[in-house]
XYZ file of C-alpha atoms in Angstrom:
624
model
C 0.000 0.000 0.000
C 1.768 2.780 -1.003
C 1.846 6.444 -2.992
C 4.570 8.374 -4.770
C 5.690 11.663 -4.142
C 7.832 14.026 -6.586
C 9.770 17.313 -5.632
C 12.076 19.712 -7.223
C 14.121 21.503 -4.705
C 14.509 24.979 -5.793
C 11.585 24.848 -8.312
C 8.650 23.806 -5.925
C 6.973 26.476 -4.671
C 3.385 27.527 -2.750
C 1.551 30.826 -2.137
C 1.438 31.855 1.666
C -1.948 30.724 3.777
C -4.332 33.036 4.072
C -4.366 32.773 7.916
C -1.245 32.217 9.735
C -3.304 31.551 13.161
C -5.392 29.337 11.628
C -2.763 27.055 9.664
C -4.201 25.403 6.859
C -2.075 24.951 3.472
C -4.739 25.156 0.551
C -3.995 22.550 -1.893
C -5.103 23.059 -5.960
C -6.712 20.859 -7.910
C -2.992 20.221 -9.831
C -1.551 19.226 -6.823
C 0.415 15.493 -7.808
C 1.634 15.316 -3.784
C -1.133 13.492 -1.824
C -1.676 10.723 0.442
C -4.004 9.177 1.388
C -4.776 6.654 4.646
C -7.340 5.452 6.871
C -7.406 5.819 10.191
C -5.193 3.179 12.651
C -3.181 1.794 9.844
C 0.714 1.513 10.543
C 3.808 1.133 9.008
C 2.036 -1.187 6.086
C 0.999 2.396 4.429
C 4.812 3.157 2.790
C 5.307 6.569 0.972
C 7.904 6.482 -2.021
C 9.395 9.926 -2.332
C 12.093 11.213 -5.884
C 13.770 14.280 -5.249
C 15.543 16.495 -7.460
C 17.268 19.155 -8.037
C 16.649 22.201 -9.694
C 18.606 21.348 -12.849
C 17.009 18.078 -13.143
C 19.973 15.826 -11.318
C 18.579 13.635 -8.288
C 18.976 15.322 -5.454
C 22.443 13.118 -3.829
C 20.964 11.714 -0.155
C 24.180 9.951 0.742
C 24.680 10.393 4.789
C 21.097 11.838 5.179
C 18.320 11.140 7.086
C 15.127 12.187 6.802
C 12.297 13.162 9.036
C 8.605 13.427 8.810
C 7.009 16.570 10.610
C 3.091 17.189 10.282
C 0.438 19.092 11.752
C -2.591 17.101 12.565
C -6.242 17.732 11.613
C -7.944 19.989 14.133
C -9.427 17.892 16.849
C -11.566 18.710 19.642
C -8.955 17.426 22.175
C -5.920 20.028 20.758
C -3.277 20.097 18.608
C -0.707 17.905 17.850
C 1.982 16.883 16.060
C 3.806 14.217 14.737
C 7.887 13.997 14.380
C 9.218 10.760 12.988
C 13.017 10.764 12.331
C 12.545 6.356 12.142
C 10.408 5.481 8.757
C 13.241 6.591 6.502
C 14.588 3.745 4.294
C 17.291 4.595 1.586
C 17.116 2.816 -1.482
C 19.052 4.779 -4.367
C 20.631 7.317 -2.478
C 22.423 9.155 -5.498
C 19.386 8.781 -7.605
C 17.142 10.713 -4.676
C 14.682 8.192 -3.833
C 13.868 6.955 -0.782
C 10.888 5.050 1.151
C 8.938 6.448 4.515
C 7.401 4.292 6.508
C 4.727 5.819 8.110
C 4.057 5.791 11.547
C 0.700 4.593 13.095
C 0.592 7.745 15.449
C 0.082 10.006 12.093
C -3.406 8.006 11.500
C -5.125 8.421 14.918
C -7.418 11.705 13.541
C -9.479 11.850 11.156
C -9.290 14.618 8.309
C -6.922 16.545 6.436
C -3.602 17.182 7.807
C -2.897 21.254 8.045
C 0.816 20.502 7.104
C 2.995 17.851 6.263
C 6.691 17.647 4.587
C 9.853 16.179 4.934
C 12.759 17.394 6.383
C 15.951 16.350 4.833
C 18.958 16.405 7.370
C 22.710 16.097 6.900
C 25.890 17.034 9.059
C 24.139 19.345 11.555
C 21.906 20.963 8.323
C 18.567 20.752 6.705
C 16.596 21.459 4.107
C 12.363 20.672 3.451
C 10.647 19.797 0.700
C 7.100 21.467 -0.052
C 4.053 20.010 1.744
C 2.388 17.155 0.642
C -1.516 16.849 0.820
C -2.341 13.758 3.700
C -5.928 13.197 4.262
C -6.598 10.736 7.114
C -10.091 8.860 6.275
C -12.160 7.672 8.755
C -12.311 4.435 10.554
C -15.894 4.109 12.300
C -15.473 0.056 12.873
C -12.242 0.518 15.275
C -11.785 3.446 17.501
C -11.054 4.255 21.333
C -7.047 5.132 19.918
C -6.700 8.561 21.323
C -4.435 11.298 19.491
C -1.030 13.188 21.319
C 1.877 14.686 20.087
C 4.225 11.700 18.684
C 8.336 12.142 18.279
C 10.279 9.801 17.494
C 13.268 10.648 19.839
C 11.302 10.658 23.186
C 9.167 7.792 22.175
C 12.707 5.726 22.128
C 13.083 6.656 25.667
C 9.839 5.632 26.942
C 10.393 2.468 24.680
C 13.803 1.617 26.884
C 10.821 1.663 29.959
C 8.855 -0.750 27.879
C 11.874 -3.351 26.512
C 11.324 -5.394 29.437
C 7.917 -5.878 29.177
C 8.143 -7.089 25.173
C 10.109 -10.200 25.899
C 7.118 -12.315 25.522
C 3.152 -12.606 24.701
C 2.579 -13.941 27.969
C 4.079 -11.517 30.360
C 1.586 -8.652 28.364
C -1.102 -11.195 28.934
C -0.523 -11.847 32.460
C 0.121 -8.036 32.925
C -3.994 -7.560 31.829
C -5.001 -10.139 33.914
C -3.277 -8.604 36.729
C -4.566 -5.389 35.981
C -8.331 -6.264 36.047
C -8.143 -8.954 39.208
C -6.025 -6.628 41.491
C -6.885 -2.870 40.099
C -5.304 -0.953 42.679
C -1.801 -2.522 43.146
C -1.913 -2.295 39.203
C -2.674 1.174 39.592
C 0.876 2.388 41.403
C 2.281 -0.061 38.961
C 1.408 1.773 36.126
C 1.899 5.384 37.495
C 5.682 3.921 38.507
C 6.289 2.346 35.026
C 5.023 5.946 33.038
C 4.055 4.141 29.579
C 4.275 0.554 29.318
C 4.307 -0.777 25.718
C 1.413 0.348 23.100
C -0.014 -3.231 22.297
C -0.298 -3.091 26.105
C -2.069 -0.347 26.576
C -4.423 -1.622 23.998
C -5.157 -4.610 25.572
C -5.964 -2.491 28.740
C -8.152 -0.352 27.274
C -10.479 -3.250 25.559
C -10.230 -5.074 28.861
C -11.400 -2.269 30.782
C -14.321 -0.851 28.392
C -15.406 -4.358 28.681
C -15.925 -4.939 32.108
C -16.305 -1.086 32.982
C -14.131 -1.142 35.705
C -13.279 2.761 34.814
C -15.600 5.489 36.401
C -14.838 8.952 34.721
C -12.617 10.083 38.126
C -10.079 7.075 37.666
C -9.700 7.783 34.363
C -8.942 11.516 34.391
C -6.074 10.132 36.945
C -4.880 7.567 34.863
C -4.604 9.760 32.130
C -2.612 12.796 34.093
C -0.411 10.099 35.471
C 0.802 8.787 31.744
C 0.853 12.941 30.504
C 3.411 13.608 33.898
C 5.112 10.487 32.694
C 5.373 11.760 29.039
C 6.137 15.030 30.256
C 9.229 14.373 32.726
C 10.728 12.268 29.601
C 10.389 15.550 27.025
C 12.230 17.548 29.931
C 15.024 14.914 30.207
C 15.025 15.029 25.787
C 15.091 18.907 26.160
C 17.560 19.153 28.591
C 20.186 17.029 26.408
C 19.649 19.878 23.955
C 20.190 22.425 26.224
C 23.464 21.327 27.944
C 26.562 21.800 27.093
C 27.818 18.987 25.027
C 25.181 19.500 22.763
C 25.731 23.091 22.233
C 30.068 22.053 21.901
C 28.625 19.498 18.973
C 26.517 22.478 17.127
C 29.291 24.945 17.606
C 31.858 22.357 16.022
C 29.370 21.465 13.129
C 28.801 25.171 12.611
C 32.843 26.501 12.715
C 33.846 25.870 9.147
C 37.144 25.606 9.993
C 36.865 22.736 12.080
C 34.813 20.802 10.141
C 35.545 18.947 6.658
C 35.723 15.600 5.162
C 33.604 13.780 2.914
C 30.382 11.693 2.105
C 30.753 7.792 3.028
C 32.655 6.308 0.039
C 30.788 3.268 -1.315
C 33.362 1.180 -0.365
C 32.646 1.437 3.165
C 28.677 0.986 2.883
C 28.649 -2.622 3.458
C 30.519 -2.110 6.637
C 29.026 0.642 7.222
C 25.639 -0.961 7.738
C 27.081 -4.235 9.600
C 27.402 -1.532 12.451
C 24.517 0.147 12.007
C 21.847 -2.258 11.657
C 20.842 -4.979 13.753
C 23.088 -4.251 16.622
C 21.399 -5.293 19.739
C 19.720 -2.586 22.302
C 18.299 -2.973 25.697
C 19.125 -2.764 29.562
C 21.563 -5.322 29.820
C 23.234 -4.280 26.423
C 26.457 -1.838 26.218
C 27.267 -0.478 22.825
C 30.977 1.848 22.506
C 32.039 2.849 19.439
C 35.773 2.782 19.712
C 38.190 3.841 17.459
C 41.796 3.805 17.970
C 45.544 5.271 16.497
C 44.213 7.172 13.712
C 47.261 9.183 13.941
C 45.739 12.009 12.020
C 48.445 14.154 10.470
C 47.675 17.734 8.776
C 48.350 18.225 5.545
C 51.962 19.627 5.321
C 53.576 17.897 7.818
C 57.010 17.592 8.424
C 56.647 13.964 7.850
C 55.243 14.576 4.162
C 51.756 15.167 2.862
C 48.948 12.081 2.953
C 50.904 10.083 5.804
C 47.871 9.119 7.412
C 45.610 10.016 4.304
C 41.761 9.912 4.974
C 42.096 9.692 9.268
C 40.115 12.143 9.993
C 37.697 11.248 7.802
C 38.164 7.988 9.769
C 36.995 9.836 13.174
C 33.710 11.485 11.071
C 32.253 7.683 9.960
C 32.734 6.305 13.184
C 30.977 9.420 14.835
C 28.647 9.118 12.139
C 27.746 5.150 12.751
C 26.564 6.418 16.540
C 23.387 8.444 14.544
C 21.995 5.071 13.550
C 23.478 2.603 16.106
C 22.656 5.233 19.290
C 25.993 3.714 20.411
C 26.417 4.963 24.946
C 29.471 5.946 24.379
C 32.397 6.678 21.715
C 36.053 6.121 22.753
C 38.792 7.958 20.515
C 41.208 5.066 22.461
C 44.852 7.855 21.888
C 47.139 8.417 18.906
C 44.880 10.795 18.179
C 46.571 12.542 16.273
C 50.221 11.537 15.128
C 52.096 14.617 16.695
C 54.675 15.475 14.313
C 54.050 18.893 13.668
C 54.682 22.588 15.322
C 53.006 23.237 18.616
C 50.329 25.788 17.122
C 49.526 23.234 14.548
C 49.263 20.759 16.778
C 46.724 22.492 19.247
C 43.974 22.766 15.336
C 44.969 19.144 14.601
C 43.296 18.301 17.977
C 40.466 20.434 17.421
C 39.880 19.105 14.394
C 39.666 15.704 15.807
C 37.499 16.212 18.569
C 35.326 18.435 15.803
C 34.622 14.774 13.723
C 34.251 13.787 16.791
C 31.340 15.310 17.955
C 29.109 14.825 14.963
C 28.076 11.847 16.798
C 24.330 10.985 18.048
C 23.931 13.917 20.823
C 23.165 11.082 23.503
C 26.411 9.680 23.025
C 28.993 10.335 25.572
C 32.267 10.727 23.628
C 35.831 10.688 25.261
C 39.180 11.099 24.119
C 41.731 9.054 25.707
C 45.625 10.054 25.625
C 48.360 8.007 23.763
C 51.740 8.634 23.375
C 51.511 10.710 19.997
C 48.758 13.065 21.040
C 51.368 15.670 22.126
C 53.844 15.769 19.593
C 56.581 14.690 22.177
C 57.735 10.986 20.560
C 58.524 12.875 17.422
C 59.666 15.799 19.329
C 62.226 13.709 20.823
C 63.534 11.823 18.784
C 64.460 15.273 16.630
C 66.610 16.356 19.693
C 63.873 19.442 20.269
C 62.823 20.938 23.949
C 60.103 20.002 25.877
C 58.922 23.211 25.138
C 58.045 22.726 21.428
C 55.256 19.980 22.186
C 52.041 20.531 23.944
C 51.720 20.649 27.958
C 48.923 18.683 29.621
C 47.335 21.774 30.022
C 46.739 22.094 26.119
C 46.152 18.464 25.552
C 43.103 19.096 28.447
C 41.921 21.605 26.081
C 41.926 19.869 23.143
C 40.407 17.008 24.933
C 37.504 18.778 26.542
C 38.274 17.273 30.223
C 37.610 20.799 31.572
C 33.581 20.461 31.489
C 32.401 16.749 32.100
C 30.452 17.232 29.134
C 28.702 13.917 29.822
C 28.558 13.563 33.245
C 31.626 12.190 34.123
C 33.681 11.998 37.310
C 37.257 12.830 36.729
C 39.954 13.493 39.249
C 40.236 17.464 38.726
C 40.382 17.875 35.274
C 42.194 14.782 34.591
C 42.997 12.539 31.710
C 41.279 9.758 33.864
C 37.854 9.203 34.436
C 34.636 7.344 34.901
C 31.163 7.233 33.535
C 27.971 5.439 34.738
C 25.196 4.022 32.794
C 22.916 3.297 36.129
C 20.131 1.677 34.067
C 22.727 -0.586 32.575
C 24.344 -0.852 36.019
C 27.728 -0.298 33.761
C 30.512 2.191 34.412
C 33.088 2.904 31.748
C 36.599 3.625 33.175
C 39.397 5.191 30.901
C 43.077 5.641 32.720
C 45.778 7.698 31.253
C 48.337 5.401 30.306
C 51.037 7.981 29.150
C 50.914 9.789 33.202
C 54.457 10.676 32.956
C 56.532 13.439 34.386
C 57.116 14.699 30.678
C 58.003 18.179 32.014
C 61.337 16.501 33.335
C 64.687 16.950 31.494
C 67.971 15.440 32.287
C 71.034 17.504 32.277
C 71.561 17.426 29.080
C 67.953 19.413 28.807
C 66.220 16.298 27.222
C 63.409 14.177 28.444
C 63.935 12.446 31.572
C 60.487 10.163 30.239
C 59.899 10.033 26.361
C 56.500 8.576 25.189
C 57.349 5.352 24.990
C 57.632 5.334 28.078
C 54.200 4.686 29.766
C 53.322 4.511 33.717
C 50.727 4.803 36.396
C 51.192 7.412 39.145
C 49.904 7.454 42.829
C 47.546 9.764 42.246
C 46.021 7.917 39.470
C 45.935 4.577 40.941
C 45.054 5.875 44.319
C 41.121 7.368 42.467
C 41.290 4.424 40.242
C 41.443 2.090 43.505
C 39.476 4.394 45.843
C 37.330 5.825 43.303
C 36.535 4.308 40.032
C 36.491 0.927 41.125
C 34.196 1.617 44.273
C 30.666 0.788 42.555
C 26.658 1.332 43.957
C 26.891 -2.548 44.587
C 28.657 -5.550 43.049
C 25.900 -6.228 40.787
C 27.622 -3.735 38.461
C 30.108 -4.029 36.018
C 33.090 -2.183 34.986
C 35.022 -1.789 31.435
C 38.169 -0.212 31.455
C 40.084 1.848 28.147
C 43.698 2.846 28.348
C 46.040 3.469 25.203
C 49.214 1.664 25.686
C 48.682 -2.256 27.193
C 50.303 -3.960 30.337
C 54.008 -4.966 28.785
C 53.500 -8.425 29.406
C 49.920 -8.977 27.457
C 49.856 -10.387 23.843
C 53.422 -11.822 24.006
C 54.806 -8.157 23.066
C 58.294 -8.903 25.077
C 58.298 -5.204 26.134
C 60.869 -4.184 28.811
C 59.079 -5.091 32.158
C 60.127 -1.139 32.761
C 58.396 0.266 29.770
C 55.283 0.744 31.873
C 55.811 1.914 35.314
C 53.233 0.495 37.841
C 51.605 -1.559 35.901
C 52.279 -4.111 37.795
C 50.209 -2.205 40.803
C 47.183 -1.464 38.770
C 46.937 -5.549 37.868
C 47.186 -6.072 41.523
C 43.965 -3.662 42.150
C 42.210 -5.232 39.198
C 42.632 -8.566 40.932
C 41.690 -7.459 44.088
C 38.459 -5.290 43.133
C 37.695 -8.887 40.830
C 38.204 -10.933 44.501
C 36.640 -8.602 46.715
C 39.562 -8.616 48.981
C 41.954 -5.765 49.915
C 44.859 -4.298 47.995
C 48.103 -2.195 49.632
C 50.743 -0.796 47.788
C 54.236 1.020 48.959
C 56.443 1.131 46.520
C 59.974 3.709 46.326
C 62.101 1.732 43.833
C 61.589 5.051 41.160
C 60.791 8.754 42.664
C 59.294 9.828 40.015
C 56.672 7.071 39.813
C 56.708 6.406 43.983
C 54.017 4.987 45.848
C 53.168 5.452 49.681
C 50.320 4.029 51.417
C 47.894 3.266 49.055
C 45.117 1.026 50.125
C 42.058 -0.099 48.924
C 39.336 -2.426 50.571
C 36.487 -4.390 48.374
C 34.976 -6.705 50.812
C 32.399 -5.076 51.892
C 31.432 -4.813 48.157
C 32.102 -7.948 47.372
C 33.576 -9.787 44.501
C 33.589 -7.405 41.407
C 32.864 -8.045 37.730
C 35.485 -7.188 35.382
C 34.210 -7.303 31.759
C 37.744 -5.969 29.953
C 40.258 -4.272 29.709
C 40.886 -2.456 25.708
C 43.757 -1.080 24.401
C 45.484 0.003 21.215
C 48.696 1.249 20.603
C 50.255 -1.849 18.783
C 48.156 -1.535 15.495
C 46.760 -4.729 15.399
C 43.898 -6.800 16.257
C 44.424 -9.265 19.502
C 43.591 -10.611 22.838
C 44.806 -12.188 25.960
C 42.953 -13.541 28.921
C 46.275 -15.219 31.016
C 47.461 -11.739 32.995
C 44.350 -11.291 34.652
C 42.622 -14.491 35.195
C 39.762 -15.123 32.463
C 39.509 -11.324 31.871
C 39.776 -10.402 28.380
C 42.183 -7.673 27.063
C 41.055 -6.807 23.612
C 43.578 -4.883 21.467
C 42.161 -2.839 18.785
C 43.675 -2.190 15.706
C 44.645 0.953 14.219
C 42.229 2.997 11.936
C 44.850 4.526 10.093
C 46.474 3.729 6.865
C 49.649 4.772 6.639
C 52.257 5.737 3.366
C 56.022 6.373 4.341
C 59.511 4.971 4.218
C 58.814 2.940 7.208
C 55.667 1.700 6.239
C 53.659 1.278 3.211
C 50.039 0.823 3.020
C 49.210 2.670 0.135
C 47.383 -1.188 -1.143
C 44.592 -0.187 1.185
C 43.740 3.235 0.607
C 40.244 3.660 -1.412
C 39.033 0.070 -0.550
C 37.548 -1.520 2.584
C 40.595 -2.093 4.226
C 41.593 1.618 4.277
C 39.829 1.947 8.117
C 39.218 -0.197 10.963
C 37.274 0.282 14.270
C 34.385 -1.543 16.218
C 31.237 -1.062 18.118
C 32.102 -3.118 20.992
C 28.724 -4.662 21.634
C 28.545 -5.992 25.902
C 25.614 -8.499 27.339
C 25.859 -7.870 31.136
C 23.297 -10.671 31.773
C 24.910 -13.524 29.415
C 28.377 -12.011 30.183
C 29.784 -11.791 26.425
C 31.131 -9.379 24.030
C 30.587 -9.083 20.033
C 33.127 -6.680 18.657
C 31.421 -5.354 15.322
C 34.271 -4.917 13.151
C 34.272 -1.426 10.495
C 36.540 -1.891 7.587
C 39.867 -4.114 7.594
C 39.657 -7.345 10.165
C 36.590 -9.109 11.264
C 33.945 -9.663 14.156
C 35.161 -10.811 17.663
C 33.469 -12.649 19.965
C 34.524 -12.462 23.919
C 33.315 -14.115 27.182
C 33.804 -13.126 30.785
């Protein structure tokens, strides 16, 4: 069942209504744009949309998405309105055509819709197309379905409220039963829940007009307990738009001289939808994007032009994937950017980043995590320059955004470190600073003291990881940890046992947060990395659950569950492909192979992990 809809952007055009207050487009007998539907039909009634251009060319919808926004007939009960940014369905992108799957909220009144169009979105901008001419026909057999404002966005909230309710026919059907045989214990069931799922409430409703249970009092209460429900979830959707890491992502998509790149290549689009579509959702699902040693490298480097070729376009997909995937998190996992440039350069090439960055899905909390190229210094040094030609912590803070807690966050100050919660997941995402060096230290010779390959643990850090991060609600949560550079003796790298100072400490908190016993560390064998009294006690917690620990830095896919007893540590590849005298991977540029990250995809309740492998490599499957 289905109608098709032409437009010419730039050519289409309407006369003004003739009465602004009273909205009603006035459609001509030569108008070619209608639907039409009947009233309580769903997603079966399919629109088929062709848009051009003014010049005749199809209007190019690669990367889009499009929305439906209408105005409903007039109805005795109000007005409302309908926002759906989920019926889209590309299906010749370059040619402009596309299919909308209509929602069943924009069929609930009868009569002719005072506006409808499409809103066609792409990298932070938008453009409509002309209204279309709906009329809504009436359904006098079924009825009872009663109109409100529908969009899309906030419905997917109160849908995470209703997931646990759709696992099977018979937990709806003993819901009903419930309802009718114990009415008043129902009653603060409901009101707790806000909006339980639709087929639900339909159920309820026939159930109830059947054995009038209702009188006209209860119902007025029912119904202002589901509008305060509805209501408190618009304020939480309105107040993502109004705080600040929304308004950082809409001034980075509006500075033009952050933001560049390009459209999706079609290379990519088969990967590209293996981590978009069909990745699992729910309360005891954890989806983070994470991307890791895209080395990004300006153009004019003092390397040589196109080291690291398309990286930040790299940075821009995998943001890009979290608009359709409504990943929790995204973790730029360090090498950042590859350093080896002049410090004022360096301070844009991190903006830059962080710009891709945030043209993720605005409930996405996005973190950048320090390796040991993000400030220029393992270049730096091996050149022979000062210190004080790379970038302090200070700057690297800045460029990172650690300054605001953007998402929430609990950091240490404004530290590298951190920790977010998910409580309705009972998950909290850790990321450590691997490269916590005394980098301001110079021998007497005025060089480092500590290059960047040199990576360590200081007491401060392990003292909030031990005392902080890893002190949960209760043990029934989980924890996930990201740091850039791994423990020296995972994945058989036979690196120095020195190369990482303390690492050895921070296994020996792991283990004891996973044992729920106690942890003490004193250790003076290196001032610069010394350790005095640190102490940590789990037992009153209780044994702790571990999930993994993910790293990158050695540009290549692998895993190892020996250092810390079952645990997995995942290593994630590198994203970048790189072109120089050291290394050539000029084979993979402009093919599949050319990128590489994951959505790393975690099951708190079965206790595995499906890495959903972008580009070059393959899935991953974990257990813990």
């Amino acid at each position: 069942m289905s109608q098709t809809l032409t437009y010419v952007i730039g050519q289409d055009r309407r006369p003004h209504v003739d009465n602004v207050q009273d909205f009603k487009v006035n459609f001509d007998g030569s108008n070619t744009n209608w639907v039409q539907a009947r009233q309580y039909e769903r997603s079966m009634r399919q629109v088929f949309v062709n848009i051009k251009n003014e010049d005749g060319t199809p209007l190019d919808l690669t990367g889009c998405n499009v929305w439906f926004e209408g105005l409903l007939p007039k109805n005795s009960a109000g007005d409302f309105r309908i926002i759906d940014d989920k019926g889209y369905v590309a299906l010749d992108p370059t040619a402009g055509r596309f299919r909308f799957d209509m929602p069943g909220h924009a069929f609930t009144v009868a009569g002719s819709y005072r506006q409808a169009f499409f809103r066609i979105l792409k990298d932070g901008n938008s453009i409509t197309t002309l209204e279309f001419d709906l009329d809504v026909l009436a359904d006098k057999v079924i009825d009872g379905l009663v109109p409100r404002t529908y969009i899309s966005p906030v419905e997917e909230l109160i849908n995470e409220i209703e997931t646990k309710y759709q696992d099977s026919t018979d937990k709806l059907t003993k819901m009903t039963s419930d309802f009718v045989d114990q009415f008043t214990q129902s009653m603060n069931t409901l009101k707790a829940l806000g909006v339980t799922v639709q087929n639900g409430l339909d159920a309820l409703e026939a159930k109830i007009k059947q054995d009038n249970l209702f009188t006209q009092a209860e119902a007025d209460a029912f119904k202002q307990a589901l509008q305060e429900a509805v209501q408190k979830q618009l304020d939480e959707f309105q107040s993502q738009f109004n705080g600040p890491a929304f308004k950082e992502a809409q001034q980075a998509s509006l500075d033009t001289n952050m933001m560049y790149g390009e459209s999706l290549p079609a290379y990519f689009q088969n990967s590209f939808n293996h981590v978009t579509q069909g990745i699992p959702t729910g309360n005891n699902i954890v989806n983070i994007a994470t991307i890791a040693d895209a080395h990004w490298q300006e153009e004019g480097a003092t390397i040589f032009s196109g080291y690291t070729a398309k990286s930040l376009e790299h940075y821009q997909w995998c943001a890009l994937s979290t608009l359709y995937n409504h990943a929790d998190a995204l973790i730029a996992l360090g090498d950042n950017i590859n350093g080896d440039e002049p410090t004022g350069r360096l301070n844009m090439t991190l903006m830059h980043v962080r710009a891709m960055l945030q043209t993720k899905y605005v409930r996405t909390a996005m973190f950048m995590i320090r390796g040991n190229h993000d400030n220029g210094a393992g270049h730096q040094n091996t050149e022979g320059k000062s210190a004080d030609e790379v970038l302090d912590d200070n700057a690297v803070k800045n460029g990172f955004g650690t300054k605001f807690n953007y998402y929430g966050e609990v950091r240490d100050g404004d530290s590298f470190y951190f920790y977010k919660d998910f409580p309705e997941k009972k998950v909290r995402i850790i990321g450590l600073d691997s490269n916590d060096i005394p980098l301001e230290k110079k021998d007497s010779n005025g060089h480092y003291a500590y290059d960047t390959n040199t990576a360590g643990f200081r007491s401060q850090q392990l003292n909030w990881f031990a005392n902080k991060a890893l002190m949960l609600p209760d043990n029934t949560w989980q924890v996930v940890v990201f740091f850039h550079i791994p423990f020296p003796n995972a994945f058989g790298q036979w690196a120095e046992d020195d190369s990482f100072k303390n690492y050895h400490h921070a296994i020996e908190i792991l283990d004891a947060f996973k044992n729920g016993t106690t942890v003490s560390v004193n250790d003076t064998s290196n001032s610069d990395f010394s350790i005095t009294g640190l102490q940590a006690d789990y037992r009153s917690q209780g044994q702790g659950t571990l999930i993994a620990v993910v790293n990158g830095h050695l540009h290549k896919d692998d895993q190892d569950t020996s250092i810390l007893n079952g645990t997995p540590i995942i290593e994630v590849t590198t994203s970048a492909s790189f072109v120089s005298s050291v290394v050539n991977d000029s084979k993979q540029r402009n093919t599949n192979d050319e990128d590489a990250w994951d959505i790393i995809s975690i099951n708190t309740k079965e206790r595995k992990i499906h890495c959903y492998r972008f580009g070059r490599g393959s899935d991953r499957d974990f257990t813990y």
